[in-house]
Amino acid sequence: MKKILFIIISATIFGLLMSILIHSGYYHKLIMGFKSVHFLLYLPLIILFLVLNILIHELGHMFSFIFQGVKIKALFFIIFGFIVNDKKVKFKVYPKNFKMLGGFVVPNFAPIENDEEYHLTRKKFTNALIAGPNTSIIYFIIVMIVFFLSWFLFKSSILLGLMSLLFITSFFMTLLIIFSSKLNTDEIYGDYVAFDKMKKDDRFALVQILQYRQFSDINSMLENDFFLELIKKDLEEKRLSNKMFDIVLSTYYLTMYLKTIKIEETNKIIEYYNVSFLASSKYGRELAYLISAFYYKNGNSEEAVKLFNLVNSVKNHNLDSEALELLKKQYEHLLNLAENHEYFISNSNNLLNQYSFLAPVINIGKVIEELTYKLPFVPYLCKVLFNLEEQTENNID
């Protein structure tokens, strides 16, 4: 009954408004505004306005970072990219990014070496997340005001036609942006959801900052030590799971641990995760290799090689063949099982492809340097049994 009543009231209000607009001549003025724009221009104008809406949204993120003192590494929207390199901005077109149907901003965070710097960075990141959709809403309000002014006060038909198209396009794009900002899946977090999680979920915030820090130009050993202790504290206070963020955080921890002089007999990650499960999962195969590397660093090369071979034997249908081969080469190099330095250099393009849309901001030299890192050599000892009787008989013959 309430729905029927709502429909009746809405139809009545719409009918009254249309009657007023028709009798006052404003409806005819709106139609003439649409007709003043050639119909062949409709499609290119709509595309232009769509791109403008996306750009405005990403500029909201970008200027929020800038106003808070964070430098920008890159800005991407649709197929266009602006990359900052040595204080120079380079513009380039990336046709492969078309399927992204959106954009993103890459901040260039300064090193984080203590709690104060970490919480400040978290606050800046959180503010930048909400700035995108808020800017889109403010932009739509401005467009709406100019549209109604051009309709009721201005006399230019062309201006009214253009503003009508811009208003309609911006209206639907703003609805889409608001809807997408509320998306919440295992892999995708809209701006509103991410904003809320950055404030309330410590593990989510930690993973986000770690992921974006890898694109920054300046690295610090103190930063690695700080994050190692921060992740360790998080792992001690909260339970692990097979969810993406827990696996990613565990991956960061073991990656950092391998490059320290510290030795841990075991830890929560080693005790919790099943290597076979990780090896077959979408996000856990590298963590499975890292667990084998953990044993190697601790001097247990036999267990390390055993787990390394186990990971290689497990099929993974979530990763492509190039990603699987790259991980295998990386960790057999790390464990001193093979010398793959030349492989990484000759396959630099494939390495960049693994980063998808972010490939333009990746320092390939830095990536190869990390991939060619080796753990200190640990002898692999195994028992060899000889049949002495059989060997003696063979010698007599």
Short mmCIF file of C-alpha atoms in Angstrom, two decimals:
data_model
loop_
_atom_site.label_atom_id
_atom_site.label_comp_id
_atom_site.label_asym_id
_atom_site.label_seq_id
_atom_site.Cartn_x
_atom_site.Cartn_y
_atom_site.Cartn_z
CA MET A 1 0.00 0.00 0.00
CA LYS A 2 2.82 2.39 0.87
CA LYS A 3 4.52 1.72 -2.49
CA ILE A 4 1.31 2.46 -4.40
CA LEU A 5 0.81 5.66 -2.43
CA PHE A 6 4.41 6.71 -3.09
CA ILE A 7 3.97 6.10 -6.84
CA ILE A 8 0.72 8.11 -6.92
CA ILE A 9 2.25 11.06 -5.04
CA SER A 10 5.40 11.00 -7.17
CA ALA A 11 3.38 10.87 -10.41
CA THR A 12 1.21 13.76 -9.21
CA ILE A 13 4.21 15.94 -8.34
CA PHE A 14 5.91 15.09 -11.66
CA GLY A 15 2.71 15.94 -13.56
CA LEU A 16 2.35 19.29 -11.81
CA LEU A 17 5.98 20.20 -12.48
CA MET A 18 5.68 19.26 -16.16
CA SER A 19 2.48 21.34 -16.46
CA ILE A 20 4.21 24.37 -14.93
CA LEU A 21 7.27 23.98 -17.18
CA ILE A 22 5.17 23.56 -20.33
CA HIS A 23 2.85 26.49 -19.67
CA SER A 24 5.71 28.78 -18.62
CA GLY A 25 7.72 27.95 -21.76
CA TYR A 26 10.71 26.47 -19.90
CA TYR A 27 10.05 22.98 -21.28
CA HIS A 28 10.18 24.32 -24.83
CA LYS A 29 13.37 26.23 -23.94
CA LEU A 30 14.97 22.97 -22.71
CA ILE A 31 14.01 21.15 -25.92
CA MET A 32 15.44 23.97 -28.03
CA GLY A 33 18.64 23.75 -25.98
CA PHE A 34 19.03 20.05 -26.87
CA LYS A 35 18.29 20.80 -30.54
CA SER A 36 20.91 23.56 -30.64
CA VAL A 37 23.63 20.91 -30.21
CA HIS A 38 24.13 18.84 -33.36
CA PHE A 39 23.16 15.21 -32.75
CA LEU A 40 26.52 14.02 -34.15
CA LEU A 41 28.21 15.79 -31.25
CA TYR A 42 26.18 13.98 -28.59
CA LEU A 43 28.38 10.88 -28.35
CA PRO A 44 31.79 12.66 -28.27
CA LEU A 45 30.42 15.19 -25.75
CA ILE A 46 29.07 12.45 -23.47
CA ILE A 47 32.41 10.62 -23.65
CA LEU A 48 34.24 13.88 -22.87
CA PHE A 49 31.98 14.53 -19.88
CA LEU A 50 32.44 10.97 -18.61
CA VAL A 51 36.22 11.35 -18.74
CA LEU A 52 35.90 14.74 -17.02
CA ASN A 53 33.94 13.17 -14.15
CA ILE A 54 36.58 10.49 -13.66
CA LEU A 55 39.36 13.08 -13.78
CA ILE A 56 37.61 15.29 -11.21
CA HIS A 57 37.27 12.29 -8.89
CA GLU A 58 40.96 11.38 -9.13
CA LEU A 59 42.00 15.02 -8.75
CA GLY A 60 40.08 15.00 -5.47
CA HIS A 61 42.32 12.17 -4.22
CA MET A 62 45.46 13.80 -5.61
CA PHE A 63 44.97 17.31 -4.20
CA SER A 64 44.07 15.87 -0.82
CA PHE A 65 47.50 14.21 -0.73
CA ILE A 66 49.21 17.39 -1.97
CA PHE A 67 47.46 19.68 0.55
CA GLN A 68 48.62 17.33 3.32
CA GLY A 69 52.24 17.50 2.18
CA VAL A 70 52.42 14.14 0.38
CA LYS A 71 54.20 14.12 -2.97
CA ILE A 72 52.59 12.40 -5.96
CA LYS A 73 54.25 9.63 -7.93
CA ALA A 74 51.62 9.28 -10.66
CA LEU A 75 48.04 10.00 -11.70
CA PHE A 76 46.17 7.63 -14.03
CA PHE A 77 42.68 7.92 -15.48
CA ILE A 78 41.27 5.81 -18.31
CA ILE A 79 44.20 5.46 -20.76
CA PHE A 80 46.02 8.62 -19.71
CA GLY A 81 48.88 8.82 -17.25
CA PHE A 82 50.92 11.58 -15.64
CA ILE A 83 54.12 10.32 -14.03
CA VAL A 84 56.45 12.42 -11.87
CA ASN A 85 60.13 11.59 -12.40
CA ASP A 86 62.99 13.78 -11.17
CA LYS A 87 60.54 16.64 -10.52
CA LYS A 88 59.38 16.46 -14.15
CA VAL A 89 55.87 15.43 -15.15
CA LYS A 90 55.62 13.08 -18.11
CA PHE A 91 52.35 12.49 -19.96
CA LYS A 92 51.79 9.20 -21.71
CA VAL A 93 48.92 7.18 -23.15
CA TYR A 94 48.48 3.57 -21.96
CA PRO A 95 45.89 1.83 -24.20
CA LYS A 96 46.02 -1.35 -22.06
CA ASN A 97 44.62 0.63 -19.12
CA PHE A 98 41.30 1.15 -20.91
CA LYS A 99 39.83 -1.95 -19.27
CA MET A 100 40.41 -0.27 -15.91
CA LEU A 101 37.49 2.11 -16.71
CA GLY A 102 38.56 4.43 -13.94
CA GLY A 103 41.70 5.85 -12.43
CA PHE A 104 43.99 5.90 -9.43
CA VAL A 105 46.59 8.07 -7.73
CA VAL A 106 49.98 6.79 -6.56
CA PRO A 107 51.34 8.81 -3.61
CA ASN A 108 55.06 9.05 -2.94
CA PHE A 109 55.10 8.59 0.83
CA ALA A 110 58.14 9.60 2.87
CA PRO A 111 59.89 6.89 4.94
CA ILE A 112 58.01 5.84 8.07
CA GLU A 113 60.37 5.12 10.96
CA ASN A 114 58.28 5.53 14.12
CA ASP A 115 54.73 5.42 15.49
CA GLU A 116 54.17 9.14 15.09
CA GLU A 117 55.08 9.10 11.38
CA TYR A 118 52.99 5.97 10.85
CA HIS A 119 49.82 7.38 12.41
CA LEU A 120 50.29 10.66 10.54
CA THR A 121 50.63 8.79 7.23
CA ARG A 122 47.56 6.71 8.07
CA LYS A 123 45.56 9.88 8.74
CA LYS A 124 46.67 11.46 5.45
CA PHE A 125 45.81 8.30 3.53
CA THR A 126 42.38 8.13 5.19
CA ASN A 127 41.59 11.75 4.32
CA ALA A 128 42.64 11.22 0.70
CA LEU A 129 40.30 8.23 0.34
CA ILE A 130 37.18 10.18 1.24
CA ALA A 131 38.26 13.22 -0.79
CA GLY A 132 37.59 11.45 -4.11
CA PRO A 133 33.84 10.78 -3.78
CA ASN A 134 33.31 14.03 -1.83
CA THR A 135 34.89 16.00 -4.68
CA SER A 136 32.64 14.21 -7.18
CA ILE A 137 29.55 15.16 -5.18
CA ILE A 138 30.64 18.81 -4.86
CA TYR A 139 31.38 18.91 -8.59
CA PHE A 140 27.89 17.57 -9.39
CA ILE A 141 26.26 20.19 -7.14
CA ILE A 142 28.15 22.94 -9.00
CA VAL A 143 27.13 21.47 -12.37
CA MET A 144 23.50 21.27 -11.21
CA ILE A 145 23.49 24.92 -10.08
CA VAL A 146 24.99 26.12 -13.39
CA PHE A 147 22.49 23.95 -15.31
CA PHE A 148 19.47 25.48 -13.56
CA LEU A 149 20.91 28.99 -13.95
CA SER A 150 21.40 28.42 -17.69
CA TRP A 151 17.85 27.04 -17.90
CA PHE A 152 15.94 29.70 -15.97
CA LEU A 153 18.14 32.82 -16.18
CA PHE A 154 20.43 32.66 -19.21
CA LYS A 155 19.20 32.98 -22.80
CA SER A 156 21.86 30.98 -24.64
CA SER A 157 20.37 27.81 -26.17
CA ILE A 158 23.78 26.28 -26.90
CA LEU A 159 24.91 26.81 -23.31
CA LEU A 160 21.69 25.21 -22.06
CA GLY A 161 22.15 22.26 -24.43
CA LEU A 162 25.73 21.66 -23.32
CA MET A 163 24.88 22.06 -19.63
CA SER A 164 21.93 19.68 -20.04
CA LEU A 165 24.21 16.96 -21.41
CA LEU A 166 26.80 17.67 -18.71
CA PHE A 167 24.12 17.58 -15.99
CA ILE A 168 22.67 14.26 -17.13
CA THR A 169 26.11 12.65 -17.57
CA SER A 170 27.35 13.95 -14.21
CA PHE A 171 24.16 12.82 -12.47
CA PHE A 172 24.57 9.19 -13.54
CA MET A 173 28.34 9.23 -13.04
CA THR A 174 27.93 10.59 -9.51
CA LEU A 175 25.44 7.84 -8.71
CA LEU A 176 27.89 5.29 -10.12
CA ILE A 177 30.77 6.73 -8.08
CA ILE A 178 28.70 6.67 -4.89
CA PHE A 179 27.62 3.09 -5.59
CA SER A 180 31.17 1.92 -6.40
CA SER A 181 32.50 3.71 -3.30
CA LYS A 182 30.28 1.43 -1.22
CA LEU A 183 31.48 -1.80 -2.84
CA ASN A 184 32.81 -4.34 -0.36
CA THR A 185 34.15 -7.70 -1.56
CA ASP A 186 37.10 -9.91 -0.65
CA GLU A 187 39.24 -8.11 -3.25
CA ILE A 188 37.58 -4.75 -3.95
CA TYR A 189 36.95 -1.97 -1.44
CA GLY A 190 35.22 1.22 -2.51
CA ASP A 191 36.41 4.57 -1.23
CA TYR A 192 33.76 4.80 1.51
CA VAL A 193 34.46 1.26 2.71
CA ALA A 194 38.24 1.74 2.57
CA PHE A 195 37.85 5.07 4.44
CA ASP A 196 35.96 3.34 7.23
CA LYS A 197 38.42 0.43 7.37
CA MET A 198 41.44 2.74 7.43
CA LYS A 199 40.02 4.33 10.58
CA LYS A 200 38.85 1.18 12.38
CA ASP A 201 40.79 -1.82 11.04
CA ASP A 202 44.47 -1.68 12.02
CA ARG A 203 45.47 -4.66 9.88
CA PHE A 204 43.75 -3.27 6.78
CA ALA A 205 45.47 0.10 7.28
CA LEU A 206 48.87 -1.54 7.79
CA VAL A 207 48.61 -3.59 4.58
CA GLN A 208 47.47 -0.57 2.56
CA ILE A 209 50.37 1.57 3.73
CA LEU A 210 52.87 -1.23 3.12
CA GLN A 211 51.56 -1.72 -0.42
CA TYR A 212 51.79 1.96 -1.32
CA ARG A 213 55.18 2.43 0.35
CA GLN A 214 56.76 0.07 -2.18
CA PHE A 215 56.19 2.69 -4.89
CA SER A 216 58.05 5.42 -3.00
CA ASP A 217 61.43 6.67 -4.14
CA ILE A 218 63.16 6.72 -0.75
CA ASN A 219 63.81 3.59 1.31
CA SER A 220 65.10 3.31 4.85
CA MET A 221 66.55 0.43 6.86
CA LEU A 222 65.02 1.95 10.00
CA GLU A 223 61.67 1.80 8.25
CA ASN A 224 62.05 -1.94 7.59
CA ASP A 225 62.87 -2.55 11.25
CA PHE A 226 59.91 -0.43 12.35
CA PHE A 227 57.43 -2.26 10.10
CA LEU A 228 58.86 -5.64 11.09
CA GLU A 229 58.11 -4.92 14.75
CA LEU A 230 54.73 -3.37 13.91
CA ILE A 231 53.63 -6.43 11.93
CA LYS A 232 54.97 -8.77 14.63
CA LYS A 233 52.91 -6.92 17.25
CA ASP A 234 49.81 -7.15 15.04
CA LEU A 235 50.31 -10.89 14.51
CA GLU A 236 50.67 -11.45 18.25
CA GLU A 237 47.51 -9.51 19.11
CA LYS A 238 45.17 -10.77 16.39
CA ARG A 239 44.28 -14.15 14.93
CA LEU A 240 45.41 -15.21 11.47
CA SER A 241 43.11 -16.52 8.75
CA ASN A 242 43.22 -17.56 5.12
CA LYS A 243 41.81 -14.20 4.02
CA MET A 244 43.74 -12.09 1.53
CA PHE A 245 44.90 -9.36 3.92
CA ASP A 246 46.20 -11.83 6.50
CA ILE A 247 48.17 -13.71 3.85
CA VAL A 248 49.55 -10.48 2.35
CA LEU A 249 50.61 -9.19 5.79
CA SER A 250 52.32 -12.51 6.58
CA THR A 251 54.11 -12.31 3.23
CA TYR A 252 55.43 -8.85 4.06
CA TYR A 253 56.62 -10.01 7.45
CA LEU A 254 58.62 -13.02 6.21
CA THR A 255 60.06 -10.98 3.32
CA MET A 256 61.39 -8.42 5.80
CA TYR A 257 62.52 -11.08 8.28
CA LEU A 258 64.71 -12.82 5.69
CA LYS A 259 66.77 -9.65 5.27
CA THR A 260 67.50 -9.21 8.96
CA ILE A 261 70.17 -10.82 11.13
CA LYS A 262 67.51 -11.99 13.58
CA ILE A 263 66.79 -15.68 14.01
CA GLU A 264 63.38 -16.96 15.12
CA GLU A 265 63.00 -20.67 15.83
CA THR A 266 59.36 -20.41 14.82
CA ASN A 267 56.53 -17.88 14.72
CA LYS A 268 52.77 -17.66 14.39
CA ILE A 269 52.88 -17.70 10.59
CA ILE A 270 54.92 -20.91 10.39
CA GLU A 271 52.68 -22.62 12.93
CA TYR A 272 49.36 -21.53 11.42
CA TYR A 273 49.58 -21.91 7.65
CA ASN A 274 49.44 -25.12 5.65
CA VAL A 275 52.02 -24.96 2.86
CA SER A 276 50.03 -27.15 0.45
CA PHE A 277 46.95 -24.95 0.82
CA LEU A 278 48.97 -21.77 0.32
CA ALA A 279 50.67 -23.18 -2.77
CA SER A 280 47.32 -23.76 -4.45
CA SER A 281 45.68 -20.48 -3.43
CA LYS A 282 45.47 -17.19 -5.33
CA TYR A 283 47.45 -15.08 -2.87
CA GLY A 284 49.42 -17.61 -0.86
CA ARG A 285 51.91 -19.26 -3.19
CA GLU A 286 54.65 -16.74 -2.46
CA LEU A 287 54.03 -17.14 1.28
CA ALA A 288 54.45 -20.90 0.83
CA TYR A 289 57.87 -20.31 -0.74
CA LEU A 290 58.73 -17.86 2.03
CA ILE A 291 58.02 -20.49 4.66
CA SER A 292 60.58 -22.77 3.00
CA ALA A 293 63.01 -19.81 2.97
CA PHE A 294 62.35 -19.30 6.70
CA TYR A 295 63.72 -22.77 7.40
CA TYR A 296 66.68 -22.15 5.10
CA LYS A 297 67.59 -18.92 6.91
CA ASN A 298 67.41 -20.82 10.21
CA GLY A 299 69.91 -23.41 8.94
CA ASN A 300 67.45 -26.21 8.21
CA SER A 301 68.19 -26.61 4.51
CA GLU A 302 66.72 -30.12 4.40
CA GLU A 303 63.27 -28.91 5.48
CA ALA A 304 63.61 -25.86 3.21
CA VAL A 305 64.29 -27.96 0.10
CA LYS A 306 61.54 -30.38 1.06
CA LEU A 307 58.96 -27.57 1.29
CA PHE A 308 60.29 -25.86 -1.84
CA ASN A 309 59.76 -29.08 -3.83
CA LEU A 310 56.33 -29.49 -2.25
CA VAL A 311 55.25 -26.04 -3.44
CA ASN A 312 56.49 -26.80 -6.95
CA SER A 313 54.50 -30.05 -7.02
CA VAL A 314 51.19 -28.36 -6.11
CA LYS A 315 49.13 -27.11 -9.05
CA ASN A 316 47.80 -23.58 -8.93
CA HIS A 317 44.95 -22.61 -11.26
CA ASN A 318 44.69 -19.03 -9.96
CA LEU A 319 48.00 -17.74 -11.36
CA ASP A 320 49.19 -17.71 -14.95
CA SER A 321 52.20 -19.73 -16.08
CA GLU A 322 54.47 -16.65 -16.19
CA ALA A 323 53.71 -15.73 -12.57
CA LEU A 324 54.28 -19.32 -11.43
CA GLU A 325 57.59 -19.57 -13.29
CA LEU A 326 58.75 -16.22 -11.91
CA LEU A 327 58.04 -17.26 -8.31
CA LYS A 328 59.85 -20.56 -8.80
CA LYS A 329 62.90 -18.85 -10.30
CA GLN A 330 62.92 -16.20 -7.57
CA TYR A 331 62.93 -18.63 -4.67
CA GLU A 332 65.26 -21.24 -6.11
CA HIS A 333 67.67 -18.31 -6.55
CA LEU A 334 67.01 -17.11 -3.00
CA LEU A 335 67.71 -20.60 -1.62
CA ASN A 336 70.94 -20.95 -3.63
CA LEU A 337 69.46 -23.81 -5.66
CA ALA A 338 70.12 -22.07 -8.98
CA GLU A 339 71.73 -18.95 -10.42
CA ASN A 340 68.90 -17.00 -12.13
CA HIS A 341 70.32 -13.48 -12.34
CA GLU A 342 70.44 -13.51 -16.14
CA TYR A 343 66.89 -14.89 -16.27
CA PHE A 344 65.51 -11.87 -14.40
CA ILE A 345 67.40 -9.40 -16.58
CA SER A 346 66.29 -11.04 -19.84
CA ASN A 347 62.66 -11.23 -18.65
CA SER A 348 62.34 -7.66 -17.37
CA ASN A 349 59.26 -7.02 -19.55
CA ASN A 350 57.49 -10.05 -18.11
CA LEU A 351 58.37 -8.81 -14.63
CA LEU A 352 56.68 -5.47 -15.34
CA ASN A 353 53.59 -7.20 -16.76
CA GLN A 354 53.01 -8.78 -13.35
CA TYR A 355 52.29 -5.30 -11.97
CA SER A 356 49.49 -4.67 -14.49
CA PHE A 357 48.28 -1.00 -14.33
CA LEU A 358 51.08 -0.06 -11.94
CA ALA A 359 53.89 -1.10 -14.28
CA PRO A 360 54.70 2.51 -15.35
CA VAL A 361 55.65 3.50 -11.78
CA ILE A 362 57.74 0.43 -11.06
CA ASN A 363 61.53 0.78 -10.82
CA ILE A 364 62.61 -2.35 -12.69
CA GLY A 365 66.20 -2.01 -11.47
CA LYS A 366 64.99 -2.09 -7.88
CA VAL A 367 62.77 -5.09 -8.62
CA ILE A 368 65.63 -7.07 -10.18
CA GLU A 369 67.86 -6.16 -7.24
CA GLU A 370 65.29 -7.59 -4.82
CA LEU A 371 64.71 -10.70 -6.93
CA THR A 372 68.43 -11.49 -7.14
CA TYR A 373 68.93 -11.32 -3.37
CA LYS A 374 70.31 -14.57 -1.94
CA LEU A 375 70.27 -15.93 1.57
CA PRO A 376 73.64 -16.89 3.08
CA PHE A 377 74.57 -20.34 1.79
CA VAL A 378 73.53 -23.27 3.98
CA PRO A 379 74.96 -26.75 3.12
CA TYR A 380 72.40 -29.35 2.20
CA LEU A 381 73.46 -32.68 3.70
CA CYS A 382 71.92 -36.01 2.85
CA LYS A 383 72.76 -39.62 3.53
CA VAL A 384 74.17 -41.75 0.70
CA LEU A 385 73.98 -45.54 1.20
CA PHE A 386 76.36 -47.87 -0.61
CA ASN A 387 75.93 -51.63 -0.99
CA LEU A 388 79.51 -52.65 -0.19
CA GLU A 389 78.98 -56.36 -0.90
CA GLU A 390 77.63 -55.71 -4.37
CA GLN A 391 80.43 -53.26 -5.07
CA THR A 392 83.06 -55.85 -3.99
CA GLU A 393 81.59 -58.53 -6.26
CA ASN A 394 81.62 -56.14 -9.19
CA ASN A 395 85.28 -55.31 -8.55
CA ILE A 396 86.23 -59.07 -8.48
CA ASP A 397 84.44 -59.64 -11.76
#
